[in-house]
Short mmCIF file of C-alpha atoms in Angstrom, two decimals:
data_model
loop_
_atom_site.label_atom_id
_atom_site.label_comp_id
_atom_site.label_asym_id
_atom_site.label_seq_id
_atom_site.Cartn_x
_atom_site.Cartn_y
_atom_site.Cartn_z
CA MET A 103 -9.82 -7.53 -1.26
CA LEU A 104 -11.58 -4.64 0.46
CA THR A 105 -11.65 -6.47 3.79
CA ILE A 106 -7.93 -7.32 3.66
CA ALA A 107 -6.88 -3.79 2.76
CA ALA A 108 -9.23 -2.11 5.29
CA GLY A 109 -8.16 -4.41 8.12
CA ASN A 110 -4.49 -3.83 7.49
CA THR A 111 -4.74 -0.04 7.26
CA ALA A 112 -7.14 0.26 10.19
CA LEU A 113 -4.52 -1.44 12.33
CA GLN A 114 -1.78 0.75 10.88
CA SER A 115 -3.71 3.91 11.73
CA VAL A 116 -4.00 3.03 15.45
CA LEU A 117 -0.48 1.61 15.88
CA PRO A 118 1.19 4.93 16.73
CA ALA A 119 -1.32 5.51 19.56
CA LEU A 120 -0.96 1.89 20.67
CA GLY A 121 2.83 2.13 20.74
CA ARG A 122 2.75 5.33 22.78
CA SER A 123 0.18 3.96 25.23
CA LEU A 124 2.25 0.80 25.78
CA GLY A 125 5.45 2.80 26.20
CA VAL A 126 7.38 1.16 23.37
CA MET A 127 9.81 2.97 21.09
CA ASP A 128 8.42 4.54 17.91
CA SER A 129 10.95 2.46 15.93
CA ALA A 130 9.24 -0.74 17.11
CA VAL A 131 6.01 0.51 15.47
CA ALA A 132 7.91 1.12 12.24
CA ALA A 133 9.40 -2.37 12.45
CA ALA A 134 5.90 -3.83 12.52
CA PHE A 135 5.17 -2.15 9.20
CA SER A 136 8.48 -3.09 7.64
CA VAL A 137 8.71 -6.78 8.42
CA SER A 138 5.19 -7.41 7.25
CA ALA A 139 5.78 -5.51 4.00
CA LEU A 140 9.05 -7.37 3.41
CA LEU A 141 7.42 -10.76 3.70
CA TRP A 142 4.52 -9.62 1.56
CA VAL A 143 6.89 -8.62 -1.29
CA ILE A 144 8.80 -11.91 -1.01
CA ALA A 145 5.82 -14.24 -0.59
CA ALA A 146 3.28 -12.73 -3.02
CA PRO A 147 4.99 -13.91 -6.27
CA PHE A 148 5.41 -17.39 -4.79
CA TRP A 149 1.71 -17.64 -3.99
CA ALA A 150 0.79 -16.17 -7.39
CA ASN A 151 2.64 -19.02 -9.15
CA ARG A 152 1.32 -21.64 -6.73
CA SER A 153 -2.29 -20.67 -7.43
CA ASP A 154 -1.86 -21.98 -10.98
CA ARG A 155 -1.11 -25.47 -9.61
CA GLN A 156 -3.21 -25.74 -6.43
CA GLY A 157 -6.23 -23.69 -7.46
CA ARG A 158 -7.32 -20.15 -6.84
CA ARG A 159 -9.86 -20.99 -4.14
CA ALA A 160 -7.20 -22.70 -1.95
CA MET A 161 -4.98 -19.63 -2.15
CA VAL A 162 -7.85 -17.27 -1.36
CA LEU A 163 -8.67 -19.38 1.71
CA LEU A 164 -5.01 -19.39 2.74
CA GLY A 165 -4.76 -15.60 2.39
CA VAL A 166 -7.98 -14.84 4.25
CA GLY A 167 -7.09 -17.41 6.89
CA GLY A 168 -3.66 -15.85 7.38
CA PHE A 169 -5.26 -12.42 7.64
CA THR A 170 -7.74 -13.63 10.22
CA VAL A 171 -5.31 -15.55 12.40
CA SER A 172 -2.80 -12.74 12.30
CA LEU A 173 -5.26 -10.09 13.41
CA GLY A 174 -6.68 -12.32 16.10
CA LEU A 175 -3.25 -13.01 17.56
CA CYS A 176 -2.24 -9.36 17.26
CA GLY A 177 -5.37 -8.33 19.13
CA LEU A 178 -4.62 -10.86 21.91
CA PHE A 179 -0.99 -9.75 22.25
CA LEU A 180 -1.90 -6.06 22.33
CA ALA A 181 -4.72 -6.64 24.82
CA ALA A 182 -2.25 -8.53 27.05
CA GLY A 183 -0.06 -5.48 27.08
CA ILE A 184 -2.95 -3.11 27.65
CA ASN A 185 -4.11 -5.13 30.64
CA GLY A 186 -0.62 -5.32 32.08
CA TRP A 187 -0.26 -9.10 31.81
CA ILE A 188 2.97 -8.64 29.91
CA SER A 189 5.23 -5.62 29.38
CA GLY A 190 4.59 -3.27 26.51
CA THR A 191 7.85 -4.27 24.85
CA ALA A 192 6.94 -7.98 25.05
CA ALA A 193 3.45 -7.24 23.71
CA PHE A 194 4.83 -5.43 20.69
CA GLY A 195 7.47 -8.09 20.10
CA LEU A 196 4.74 -10.71 19.96
CA PHE A 197 2.62 -8.38 17.81
CA ILE A 198 5.42 -8.27 15.26
CA LEU A 199 5.41 -12.07 15.19
CA GLY A 200 1.69 -11.96 14.49
CA ARG A 201 2.34 -9.54 11.61
CA LEU A 202 4.77 -12.03 10.12
CA ILE A 203 1.82 -14.36 9.60
CA TYR A 204 -0.05 -11.65 7.73
CA GLY A 205 2.89 -10.76 5.51
CA THR A 206 3.61 -14.41 4.71
CA PHE A 207 0.13 -15.82 4.18
CA GLY A 208 -2.15 -12.80 3.70
CA SER A 209 -0.33 -12.05 0.41
CA ALA A 210 -1.71 -15.33 -1.06
CA ALA A 211 -5.24 -13.92 -1.55
CA PRO A 212 -4.87 -10.90 -3.89
CA PRO A 213 -3.09 -12.66 -6.81
CA ALA A 214 -5.42 -15.63 -6.51
CA VAL A 215 -8.48 -13.34 -6.59
CA GLN A 216 -7.08 -11.66 -9.69
CA ALA A 217 -6.54 -15.00 -11.38
CA MET A 218 -10.02 -16.24 -10.42
CA VAL A 219 -11.67 -13.14 -11.83
CA ALA A 220 -9.54 -13.19 -14.95
CA GLY A 221 -10.39 -16.85 -15.55
CA ASN A 222 -14.12 -16.19 -15.40
CA THR A 223 -14.29 -13.17 -17.73
CA THR A 224 -13.78 -12.61 -21.42
CA ARG A 225 -10.76 -10.68 -22.67
CA GLU A 226 -13.04 -7.71 -23.34
CA GLU A 227 -14.39 -7.74 -19.78
CA ARG A 228 -11.19 -8.59 -17.99
CA THR A 229 -9.44 -5.24 -17.68
CA ARG A 230 -12.60 -3.46 -16.57
CA VAL A 231 -13.42 -6.04 -13.92
CA LEU A 232 -9.89 -6.26 -12.59
CA THR A 233 -9.73 -2.46 -12.41
CA LEU A 234 -12.90 -2.57 -10.30
CA LEU A 235 -11.18 -5.16 -8.12
CA ALA A 236 -8.15 -2.94 -7.65
CA SER A 237 -10.48 -0.07 -6.77
CA ALA A 238 -11.92 -2.22 -3.97
CA PHE A 239 -8.40 -2.79 -2.68
CA GLY A 240 -7.74 0.97 -2.84
CA LEU A 241 -11.06 1.78 -1.21
CA GLY A 242 -10.17 -0.49 1.66
CA THR A 243 -7.07 1.59 2.37
CA ILE A 244 -9.37 4.55 2.84
CA LEU A 245 -12.08 2.87 4.86
CA GLY A 246 -9.62 1.31 7.30
CA PRO A 247 -8.38 4.57 8.88
CA ALA A 248 -11.86 6.13 8.54
CA ILE A 249 -13.66 3.57 10.70
CA ALA A 250 -10.80 2.60 13.04
CA PRO A 251 -11.70 5.24 15.69
CA TYR A 252 -15.19 3.76 15.96
CA LEU A 253 -13.82 0.26 16.70
CA ILE A 254 -12.20 1.17 19.98
CA LEU A 255 -13.90 -1.09 22.50
CA GLY A 256 -14.40 -0.71 26.22
CA THR A 257 -13.93 -3.03 29.17
CA PHE A 258 -15.64 -6.42 29.48
CA GLY A 259 -15.53 -7.31 33.14
CA ALA A 260 -11.91 -7.03 34.13
CA PHE A 261 -10.68 -7.33 30.51
CA GLU A 262 -9.88 -4.06 28.76
CA ILE A 263 -9.80 -4.14 24.94
CA GLY A 264 -9.39 -0.47 24.14
CA LEU A 265 -7.07 0.27 21.21
CA ALA A 266 -6.83 -3.45 20.32
CA GLY A 267 -10.48 -3.29 19.20
CA PRO A 268 -9.81 -2.84 15.41
CA ALA A 269 -7.69 -6.00 15.39
CA PHE A 270 -10.48 -8.07 17.02
CA ILE A 271 -13.24 -6.58 14.84
CA PHE A 272 -11.42 -7.19 11.58
CA ALA A 273 -10.45 -10.67 12.71
CA ALA A 274 -14.20 -11.32 13.06
CA PHE A 275 -14.77 -9.85 9.55
CA GLY A 276 -12.00 -12.10 8.28
CA LEU A 277 -13.56 -15.18 9.82
CA ALA A 278 -16.91 -14.33 8.22
CA MET A 279 -15.16 -13.88 4.88
CA PHE A 280 -13.32 -17.20 5.24
CA LEU A 281 -16.56 -19.05 5.87
CA THR A 282 -18.21 -17.24 2.95
CA VAL A 283 -15.39 -18.22 0.61
CA ARG A 284 -15.58 -21.86 1.71
CA ARG A 285 -19.32 -21.90 1.11
CA MET A 286 -19.69 -19.91 -2.10
CA LEU A 287 -16.54 -20.43 -4.21
CA ALA A 288 -16.31 -23.68 -6.14
CA ASP A 289 -13.24 -25.90 -5.94
CA ASP A 290 -11.09 -25.16 -8.99
CA ARG A 291 -8.05 -27.37 -8.48
CA ASP A 292 -8.59 -29.07 -11.84
CA VAL A 293 -8.89 -25.85 -13.82
CA GLU A 294 -6.17 -25.23 -16.37
CA GLY A 295 -5.49 -22.08 -18.31
CA GLU A 296 -3.03 -19.30 -19.07
CA VAL A 297 -4.51 -16.59 -16.84
CA TYR A 298 -2.46 -15.95 -13.76
CA GLY A 299 -2.41 -13.63 -10.81
CA ALA A 300 0.00 -10.81 -10.17
CA MET A 301 1.46 -9.57 -6.97
CA SER A 302 -0.54 -6.67 -5.46
CA ALA A 303 1.37 -3.86 -3.76
CA TYR A 304 1.37 -4.05 0.04
CA PRO A 305 -1.90 -2.47 1.32
CA SER A 306 -0.69 0.58 3.18
CA ILE A 307 -1.82 4.04 4.18
CA GLY A 308 -1.10 6.30 1.24
CA GLY A 309 -0.36 3.41 -1.10
CA GLN A 310 -3.12 3.85 -3.69
CA PRO A 311 -3.14 1.38 -6.62
CA THR A 312 -1.53 2.33 -9.91
CA GLY A 313 -3.10 -0.21 -12.24
CA ALA A 314 0.18 -2.10 -12.65
CA SER A 315 -1.10 -5.26 -11.00
CA VAL A 316 -4.13 -5.24 -13.33
CA ARG A 317 -1.87 -5.03 -16.37
CA ALA A 318 0.38 -7.79 -15.00
CA ALA A 319 -2.66 -10.06 -14.51
CA THR A 320 -4.00 -9.48 -18.02
CA GLU A 321 -0.94 -9.37 -20.22
CA PRO A 322 0.54 -12.65 -21.53
CA HIS A 323 3.92 -13.91 -20.46
CA GLY A 324 6.54 -12.30 -22.66
CA ALA A 325 9.99 -10.83 -22.84
CA GLU A 326 11.61 -10.14 -19.47
CA VAL A 327 12.74 -6.58 -18.77
CA LYS A 328 15.31 -5.79 -16.07
CA PHE A 329 15.06 -2.95 -13.61
CA THR A 330 18.24 -1.49 -15.13
CA ASP A 331 16.93 -1.54 -18.70
CA ARG A 332 17.63 1.91 -20.17
CA ARG A 333 14.09 2.22 -21.41
CA ILE A 334 12.49 2.02 -17.95
CA ARG A 335 15.40 2.84 -15.63
CA GLY A 336 14.42 6.50 -15.12
CA TRP A 337 10.79 5.63 -14.41
CA MET A 338 11.84 2.97 -11.88
CA ILE A 339 14.02 5.51 -10.08
CA VAL A 340 11.00 7.83 -9.87
CA GLY A 341 8.90 5.04 -8.37
CA LEU A 342 11.52 4.02 -5.82
CA VAL A 343 12.38 7.48 -4.58
CA ALA A 344 8.90 8.92 -4.61
CA GLY A 345 7.55 5.72 -3.02
CA HIS A 346 9.97 5.97 -0.13
CA ALA A 347 9.13 9.65 0.32
CA GLN A 348 5.47 8.80 0.47
CA ALA A 349 6.01 5.88 2.89
CA MET A 350 8.13 8.12 5.18
CA THR A 351 5.47 10.84 5.38
CA SER A 352 2.39 8.62 5.63
CA GLN A 353 3.61 6.23 8.33
CA VAL A 354 4.83 9.01 10.65
CA VAL A 355 1.74 11.20 10.49
CA GLY A 356 0.10 9.46 13.48
CA PHE A 357 3.04 10.40 15.72
CA LEU A 358 3.01 13.93 14.29
CA VAL A 359 -0.64 14.39 15.27
CA ILE A 360 -0.01 13.20 18.82
CA ASP A 361 3.02 15.39 19.36
CA ARG A 362 2.01 18.55 17.50
CA LEU A 363 -1.47 18.70 19.02
CA HIS A 364 -0.27 17.53 22.45
CA LEU A 365 -2.87 14.77 22.62
CA ALA A 366 -3.14 11.60 24.67
CA PRO A 367 -2.72 8.53 22.43
CA ALA A 368 -6.41 7.52 22.59
CA ALA A 369 -7.55 11.09 21.86
CA ALA A 370 -5.41 11.27 18.73
CA LEU A 371 -7.33 8.61 16.80
CA GLU A 372 -10.04 10.81 15.35
CA PRO A 373 -7.66 13.66 14.30
CA THR A 374 -5.33 11.08 12.76
CA GLY A 375 -8.25 9.54 10.88
CA ILE A 376 -9.21 12.99 9.54
CA VAL A 377 -5.69 13.64 8.28
CA LEU A 378 -5.45 10.21 6.62
CA MET A 379 -8.91 10.53 5.01
CA MET A 380 -7.93 13.98 3.64
CA GLY A 381 -4.79 12.47 2.14
CA ALA A 382 -6.60 9.47 0.65
CA GLY A 383 -9.32 11.70 -0.78
CA ALA A 384 -6.75 13.95 -2.41
CA SER A 385 -4.95 10.97 -3.94
CA LEU A 386 -8.19 9.61 -5.35
CA LEU A 387 -9.15 13.10 -6.61
CA ALA A 388 -5.94 13.10 -8.61
CA GLN A 389 -6.30 9.57 -9.97
CA TRP A 390 -10.05 9.47 -10.61
CA GLY A 391 -10.75 13.09 -11.45
CA LEU A 392 -7.88 15.43 -12.30
CA ILE A 393 -5.69 13.09 -14.38
CA PRO A 394 -8.46 12.16 -16.86
CA LEU A 395 -9.55 15.81 -17.01
CA LEU A 396 -6.11 17.36 -17.53
CA ASN A 397 -4.88 14.64 -19.89
CA LEU A 398 -1.24 15.23 -18.96
CA THR A 399 1.63 13.16 -20.33
CA PRO A 400 3.46 10.77 -17.97
CA ARG A 401 6.46 13.09 -17.72
CA ALA A 402 4.23 16.11 -16.90
CA LEU A 403 2.37 14.04 -14.26
CA VAL A 404 5.63 13.15 -12.59
CA LEU A 405 7.03 16.71 -12.69
CA TRP A 406 3.90 18.43 -11.39
CA GLY A 407 3.39 15.68 -8.85
CA LEU A 408 6.90 16.09 -7.48
CA LEU A 409 6.44 19.83 -7.02
CA LEU A 410 3.14 19.38 -5.22
CA ALA A 411 4.50 16.56 -3.06
CA ALA A 412 7.58 18.57 -2.09
CA ALA A 413 5.51 21.58 -1.05
CA GLY A 414 2.96 19.47 0.81
CA ALA A 415 5.59 17.46 2.65
CA ALA A 416 7.48 20.58 3.81
CA LEU A 417 4.27 22.24 4.98
CA THR A 418 3.16 19.11 6.81
CA GLY A 419 6.45 19.01 8.72
CA THR A 420 6.04 22.62 9.93
CA ALA A 421 2.26 22.71 10.56
CA THR A 422 1.14 23.21 14.14
CA SER A 423 -2.70 22.79 13.91
CA LEU A 424 -5.01 19.99 12.77
CA TYR A 425 -6.20 22.17 9.85
CA GLY A 426 -2.60 22.85 8.84
CA ILE A 427 -1.48 19.21 9.07
CA ALA A 428 -4.58 17.89 7.23
CA THR A 429 -4.46 20.39 4.31
CA ALA A 430 -0.69 20.11 3.90
CA TYR A 431 -0.79 16.31 3.97
CA ALA A 432 -3.63 16.42 1.40
CA LEU A 433 -1.45 18.56 -0.87
CA ALA A 434 1.42 16.07 -0.56
CA SER A 435 -0.95 13.16 -1.27
CA LEU A 436 -2.30 14.98 -4.31
CA GLY A 437 1.26 15.17 -5.65
CA PHE A 438 1.91 11.49 -4.99
CA GLY A 439 -1.42 10.74 -6.64
CA PHE A 440 -0.01 12.31 -9.82
CA ILE A 441 3.39 10.63 -9.58
CA ARG A 442 2.31 6.96 -9.23
CA PRO A 443 0.16 6.80 -12.40
CA GLY A 444 2.72 8.93 -14.20
CA TYR A 445 5.66 6.58 -13.74
CA THR A 446 3.39 3.55 -14.27
CA ALA A 447 2.24 4.85 -17.64
CA GLY A 448 5.71 6.10 -18.58
CA SER A 449 7.35 2.72 -18.02
CA SER A 450 4.54 0.96 -19.87
CA LEU A 451 4.84 3.20 -22.92
CA ALA A 452 8.61 2.74 -22.97
CA VAL A 453 8.45 -0.93 -24.01
CA GLY A 454 6.65 -3.05 -26.54
CA TYR A 455 3.55 -5.20 -26.13
CA GLU A 456 5.59 -8.32 -25.44
CA SER A 457 7.17 -6.77 -22.29
CA GLN A 458 4.05 -5.25 -20.73
CA GLY A 459 3.57 -8.00 -18.14
CA SER A 460 7.20 -7.89 -17.04
CA VAL A 461 7.25 -4.07 -16.67
CA ALA A 462 3.94 -4.15 -14.74
CA GLY A 463 5.43 -6.66 -12.34
CA LYS A 464 8.43 -4.43 -11.83
CA VAL A 465 6.19 -1.46 -11.04
CA THR A 466 4.18 -3.46 -8.50
CA SER A 467 7.38 -4.69 -6.83
CA ILE A 468 8.67 -1.11 -6.56
CA ASN A 469 5.37 -0.02 -4.99
CA GLY A 470 5.62 -2.75 -2.35
CA ALA A 471 9.34 -2.34 -1.71
CA SER A 472 8.86 1.33 -0.76
CA PHE A 473 7.01 0.27 2.38
CA ILE A 474 9.78 -2.03 3.58
CA LEU A 475 12.37 0.60 4.57
CA GLY A 476 10.29 3.76 4.15
CA PRO A 477 8.47 3.60 7.51
CA SER A 478 11.65 2.77 9.44
CA ILE A 479 13.58 5.58 7.76
CA GLY A 480 10.73 8.02 8.48
CA VAL A 481 10.45 7.08 12.16
CA GLY A 482 14.25 7.19 12.58
CA LEU A 483 14.40 10.74 11.18
CA TYR A 484 11.36 11.69 13.29
CA GLU A 485 13.07 10.60 16.47
CA LEU A 486 16.02 12.87 15.59
CA HIS A 487 13.88 15.89 14.77
CA ARG A 488 10.11 15.93 14.21
CA PRO A 489 10.02 17.88 10.93
CA LEU A 490 12.99 15.94 9.50
CA PRO A 491 11.11 13.11 7.65
CA TYR A 492 8.87 15.64 5.93
CA LEU A 493 11.67 18.04 5.05
CA SER A 494 13.79 15.12 3.83
CA ALA A 495 10.91 13.85 1.69
CA GLY A 496 10.40 17.31 0.24
CA LEU A 497 14.08 17.66 -0.58
CA ALA A 498 14.12 14.19 -2.18
CA CYS A 499 11.20 15.20 -4.41
CA LEU A 500 12.97 18.42 -5.46
CA LEU A 501 16.16 16.56 -6.33
CA LEU A 502 14.12 13.96 -8.21
CA PHE A 503 12.41 16.79 -10.06
CA ALA A 504 15.77 18.02 -11.32
CA TYR A 505 16.71 14.50 -12.41
CA CYS A 506 13.37 13.94 -14.15
CA TRP A 507 13.49 17.29 -15.95
CA LYS A 508 16.77 16.29 -17.56
CA GLN A 509 16.35 12.54 -18.01
CA LEU A 510 12.69 11.61 -18.58
CA ARG A 511 11.19 11.72 -22.04
CA ASP A 512 7.63 10.81 -23.03
CA GLN A 513 7.13 7.96 -25.46
CA PRO A 514 4.02 8.58 -27.59
CA ALA A 515 1.42 5.86 -27.24
CA GLU A 516 1.04 5.56 -30.99
CA ALA A 517 4.77 5.33 -31.71
CA PRO A 518 6.76 2.11 -31.77
CA HIS A 519 7.89 1.18 -28.27
CA ASP A 520 11.62 1.05 -28.99
CA GLY A 521 12.79 4.48 -27.77
CA LEU A 522 14.33 5.50 -24.52
CA ALA A 523 12.26 6.69 -21.54
CA GLY A 524 14.99 7.73 -19.21
#
């Protein structure tokens, strides 16, 4: 899980610099994010159901294999463009095809891993272990951008690797992981049981886990709840709007660093990594430190998070120094770090025990869906005016704050889950 998340986000963190160095439009970089996330959201539930019939090990191998093949092909296509064998536009077009493999097949591994862990633990152990697994997935989204600048390789003879290095390195990690899985995990095709995997949100920069996929993997099948159900509708709107605001700001930050600091693409990798690490650290500070300490209700988490995110996004869009961009982006990430657990908990408390699995699945789908259109919207606004995606995200958070102040109501954990949440 850590390898898959780290490899994906490491590649994401260098793509703005890669796109600029190859001379392709920024919108093509956003398309690479979007098509992969779209296929991930579509394919993950299919693989989760299939793992119950064909075995968890087979799906883990399929997911890791898809991850490895995708990154290997992406590295080759990008290197071909870097070396001038094909045009930059052709290289990125082929790169997007390589990402289709990741979105389609890489999504098979996380739900199968969840199901495998759940099937080998007691009910008392299951939530704790699956939470640790989700933390590994989240940690990978931090490590990827952190180590990506150190994976830029030089020239081997007449072959220049350069910015394609992270793709090749993580393809090698993926191959090692594939061989390890084949060797160490037992064949489980004949195993029967009620535990099942749940779709994990698309591993993306800024997309920290909420715990929804853990709940979906541990709760029994029960009553289905629709997105439009009055009990959860308000919380779902929070997740969708705030998720798109976060996707817009996080996926454009690499371009912002290049343009605001007037850097060459290759020279922007370390500053971009610093900004992304500051944001990830702030998000984890919220989820692992401040939220347990402050003990805020879901509604309060959402409201305070929206104010912090709005202020941080606006400041990021107007910052002109590395310090300014990094601290403002960290403030925005701190706000989003409050919002995601807030709406996850709010939607969970709004329904009864029999609907917990269904609601958790809806939350995870919302988290993944935000990274389908969010990056493209952000880049499109950025091409019109550089501060625009950040100012738009800040305005969206303020408007959402007004909606939440009026519409959202906390449902006490000890009360019957039959009231309205929004």
